[in-house]
Amino acid sequence: MTVNTQVLNDVTAFIWQEADLLDHKGYQEWLQLWSDDGLYIVPAEFAADDNYEDTLNLALDDADMRRMRVARLEDGESVSANATGNTVRMISRVRVLEAGEDLVIARCAMTLNEMRHGKLVTYPADVEYQLQPSADGFRLARKVVRLMHADSFLRTVSFIF
Amino acid sequence: MAANQSQPVMNKESKTMSELIEMQNVSLKAAEMVEEGRVHKSLYSDPEIFEEELDKVFNNTWVYVGHESEVPEAGCYKTAWIGRQPVILSRDRKMNLHVLQNRCRHRGATVCEGRKGKTKSFTCPYHGWGYGLDGALRALPKPEEYEGVFDKKDFPLESLRVETYQGLVFATYRDDIESLEDFLGGAKKWIDLFMKQGGGYPLKVLGEHRFNFPGNWKIQLENTTDAYHFPIIHKSFVTSLDDATADIFDFLHGDGFVEDLGNGHSVMVMIPELVDLEADLDQPIPARFEKLAEELRAEGKPEDEVKKLVRAAHGTGFNLNLFPNVSCSMAFFRVLRPVSVGETEIQHVALGGEGAPAPFNRKRMRLHEHFQGPMGFGTPDDGEAWERVHKGAQSGQDGWILVNRGLNNLHESKDGNVAGAVCSETGMRGAYRQYQKMMAAGEEK
């Protein structure tokens, strides 16, 4: 098996960049990563199939919903967002599943840690990225965050996975 | 509970709302921790009281276990809880519903670990005892060692009493309490109204959000009948709405009300014009539903049905709180489960129409995702407040929680019930009155 390490490096660099923006609350810059019709999806079941529109999700954000979600986190009106401390996420096991000219699909493992009211809460997840290559790097077309907690009970979330 | 109950914990004649009571080294009687306008924080924090609640409340009344649409066909099941006890809601080959204790009669292992699904039988993984969907013990390996020892027909999965109303399935361990319909009483009228949001189609469960919070179950029970908090804690949600929709949610100064429906149930009407979703169908379509209306027209729906579906897509303008564990809340079911004195699990169950046009059900799910669940724009702020209430309940000399809002402004409803303003705590008082009655059972002096 050969791995195209150039594509892998490009994808991993993008995913790390995105992770860093979210952990450091660079939400406006995060919004700019997306293509206009991109979807940020957190399914309500770990193994949900990909018919997200006809399924209840924890989040199914188009551009409007992403903008509103960011506004909620930034405008100081949400008591839970204000109480959310830092998050630290770790990304590993990046694998490129498809590397087409118009679309690159990759999958990785993520563990997000949140300090919540003095207690560490950890969310392991399997994350899928659909990336559109462009002249100035990738545009984020789809991000699907499959949380292990989705099959059980989550704590409430006032950050972006 | 300790046997020594001689020291009075409270004297109603001599204590005012601001006086302190000595709580240390006193065995608490939960029923005495409830007064008309206040309840004591020990109801949120005392592990002994919690254990007593499981027994006296959850094991002694009708508890919601699911909606019929979750087990639509023969062989369907879903697992649920009655307090701390795992149960299975199943539909047998004759389409009868059963609620079975999820516990093998041999050595006690659970016989079903799936959340929902379809099966021919429930088989214990430990020694292979197999039970039918009605709970009957059908087969077990090497039966000869039981010959003359016991008869299989005497060892079905334990079965609970089950009754339904409008598709809501409730179960109870008690064979001698009133019927479900008598228990629901004044709430039935509101359940009937709630079911109209299928838009002419039978109501159907579309999915659920599951989350937990570190706090007592009654904090959540109160919340569903608490309009006072809405514009404060949900300010960021309201900000995310268009102006017309934000106006609809600005209901504290409107004509809404809270009505005590008896048996711990209450209704909080926030948006009176959305009580009956089959009335006022000639209203213009709001801007935020114009896209849905277009999609419905594109599916060939006539304009009167488009208007009916659009109005139903809103959900109702009220929260119906059913004691002790479910509410029909605007557009969804909210189901709570007490895990421990300081932990509660909650399901926000999204609803749509069985056979309804796909754009209608999609819109219902998108609206649910917007506010509800662990990643909604509303629920996380509720969760934050509940967590803080629980934290606060561990502290302080004055241990009282106030539920006296609107006691000065009560009136009799058209149905002859006590009612108060939309932001009154009338519903909480009704729930605590039922709680007090149940917790006092067997303790008559």
XYZ file of C-alpha atoms in Angstrom, chain A:
161
model
C 0.000 0.000 0.000
C 1.323 3.406 -0.936
C 0.152 6.583 0.669
C 0.240 9.888 -1.130
C 2.031 11.764 1.599
C 1.740 15.088 -0.161
C -2.071 14.985 -0.087
C -1.976 13.572 3.434
C 0.245 16.422 4.582
C -1.954 19.039 2.924
C -5.107 17.577 4.475
C -3.549 17.187 7.909
C -2.244 20.740 7.821
C -5.741 21.983 7.049
C -7.346 19.906 9.812
C -4.777 21.081 12.361
C -5.276 24.662 11.299
C -9.028 24.321 11.749
C -8.591 22.622 15.127
C -6.319 25.407 16.318
C -8.810 28.081 15.237
C -11.625 26.402 17.159
C -9.604 25.817 20.336
C -8.469 29.440 20.299
C -11.924 30.758 19.467
C -10.922 32.150 16.101
C -14.501 31.729 15.007
C -14.643 34.455 12.354
C -11.618 32.993 10.635
C -13.202 29.538 10.974
C -16.304 30.767 9.140
C -14.067 31.814 6.237
C -12.803 28.238 5.767
C -16.180 27.091 4.479
C -17.641 26.894 1.014
C -20.999 28.684 0.790
C -23.035 25.493 0.647
C -20.905 23.619 3.192
C -22.521 21.691 6.044
C -21.308 21.246 9.619
C -22.966 18.096 10.926
C -23.029 16.381 14.304
C -25.275 13.301 13.975
C -27.432 12.206 16.905
C -26.216 8.622 16.477
C -22.596 7.574 16.071
C -23.410 5.269 13.149
C -26.037 7.470 11.487
C -26.227 7.054 7.726
C -25.500 10.059 5.540
C -29.104 11.107 4.870
C -28.653 13.894 7.383
C -31.407 16.115 6.043
C -34.106 13.536 6.793
C -32.675 12.653 10.184
C -32.606 14.467 13.505
C -29.037 15.625 14.170
C -27.438 17.340 17.119
C -26.375 20.000 14.630
C -26.921 20.406 10.895
C -25.555 23.849 10.172
C -25.675 25.563 6.817
C -23.953 28.921 6.388
C -26.730 30.807 8.237
C -26.747 28.443 11.181
C -22.940 28.500 11.398
C -22.990 32.266 11.483
C -25.674 32.259 14.192
C -23.861 29.587 16.192
C -20.703 31.684 16.150
C -22.670 34.813 17.067
C -24.138 32.984 20.056
C -20.677 31.981 21.226
C -19.243 35.475 20.756
C -21.952 37.974 21.714
C -21.852 37.424 25.471
C -25.595 36.781 25.798
C -25.363 33.038 26.332
C -24.642 32.115 29.930
C -23.378 28.659 28.960
C -21.066 30.038 26.269
C -19.717 32.565 28.746
C -19.084 29.792 31.259
C -17.267 27.565 28.786
C -13.554 27.541 29.421
C -10.936 26.456 26.995
C -11.067 23.400 24.851
C -8.075 21.372 23.768
C -8.557 18.913 20.954
C -6.170 16.314 19.656
C -6.323 15.022 16.114
C -4.724 11.815 14.949
C -5.190 8.831 12.636
C -5.694 11.038 9.590
C -6.451 8.997 6.481
C -7.289 10.246 3.007
C -10.189 8.196 1.657
C -10.553 9.860 -1.716
C -8.311 12.355 -3.471
C -10.144 13.673 -6.525
C -9.478 16.866 -8.397
C -12.654 18.495 -7.113
C -13.055 16.777 -3.792
C -10.807 15.262 -1.158
C -12.387 13.120 1.527
C -10.499 12.351 4.721
C -11.233 10.830 8.101
C -9.520 11.251 11.447
C -9.835 10.611 15.143
C -10.394 13.498 17.529
C -10.477 13.808 21.281
C -11.790 17.095 22.575
C -11.228 18.048 26.188
C -13.271 20.694 27.934
C -12.853 22.048 31.435
C -16.386 22.522 32.661
C -17.043 23.932 36.113
C -13.723 22.563 37.293
C -14.237 19.098 35.824
C -12.586 17.683 32.729
C -15.061 16.424 30.145
C -13.697 14.391 27.227
C -15.396 13.757 23.894
C -13.854 11.155 21.576
C -15.081 11.391 18.006
C -14.590 10.128 14.502
C -14.506 13.092 12.112
C -15.000 13.126 8.362
C -13.860 16.037 6.188
C -14.884 16.833 2.630
C -12.505 19.404 1.182
C -12.642 21.274 -2.100
C -9.184 22.042 -3.520
C -8.832 25.635 -4.707
C -6.051 28.001 -5.750
C -5.548 29.180 -2.174
C -5.898 25.851 -0.423
C -8.885 23.790 0.633
C -12.458 25.001 1.173
C -14.394 23.083 3.819
C -17.430 21.521 2.126
C -18.507 19.155 4.848
C -17.472 18.209 8.357
C -19.218 15.335 10.102
C -18.407 14.812 13.767
C -19.461 11.400 15.027
C -19.348 11.565 18.795
C -19.039 8.402 20.834
C -21.296 10.092 23.389
C -24.034 10.442 20.776
C -25.213 6.907 21.473
C -25.424 7.679 25.167
C -25.941 11.019 26.904
C -23.941 14.185 26.233
C -23.331 17.116 28.478
C -24.552 20.340 26.948
C -22.134 21.887 24.465
C -21.347 25.574 24.066
C -18.366 25.347 21.744
C -17.801 23.959 18.265
C -16.571 20.394 17.783
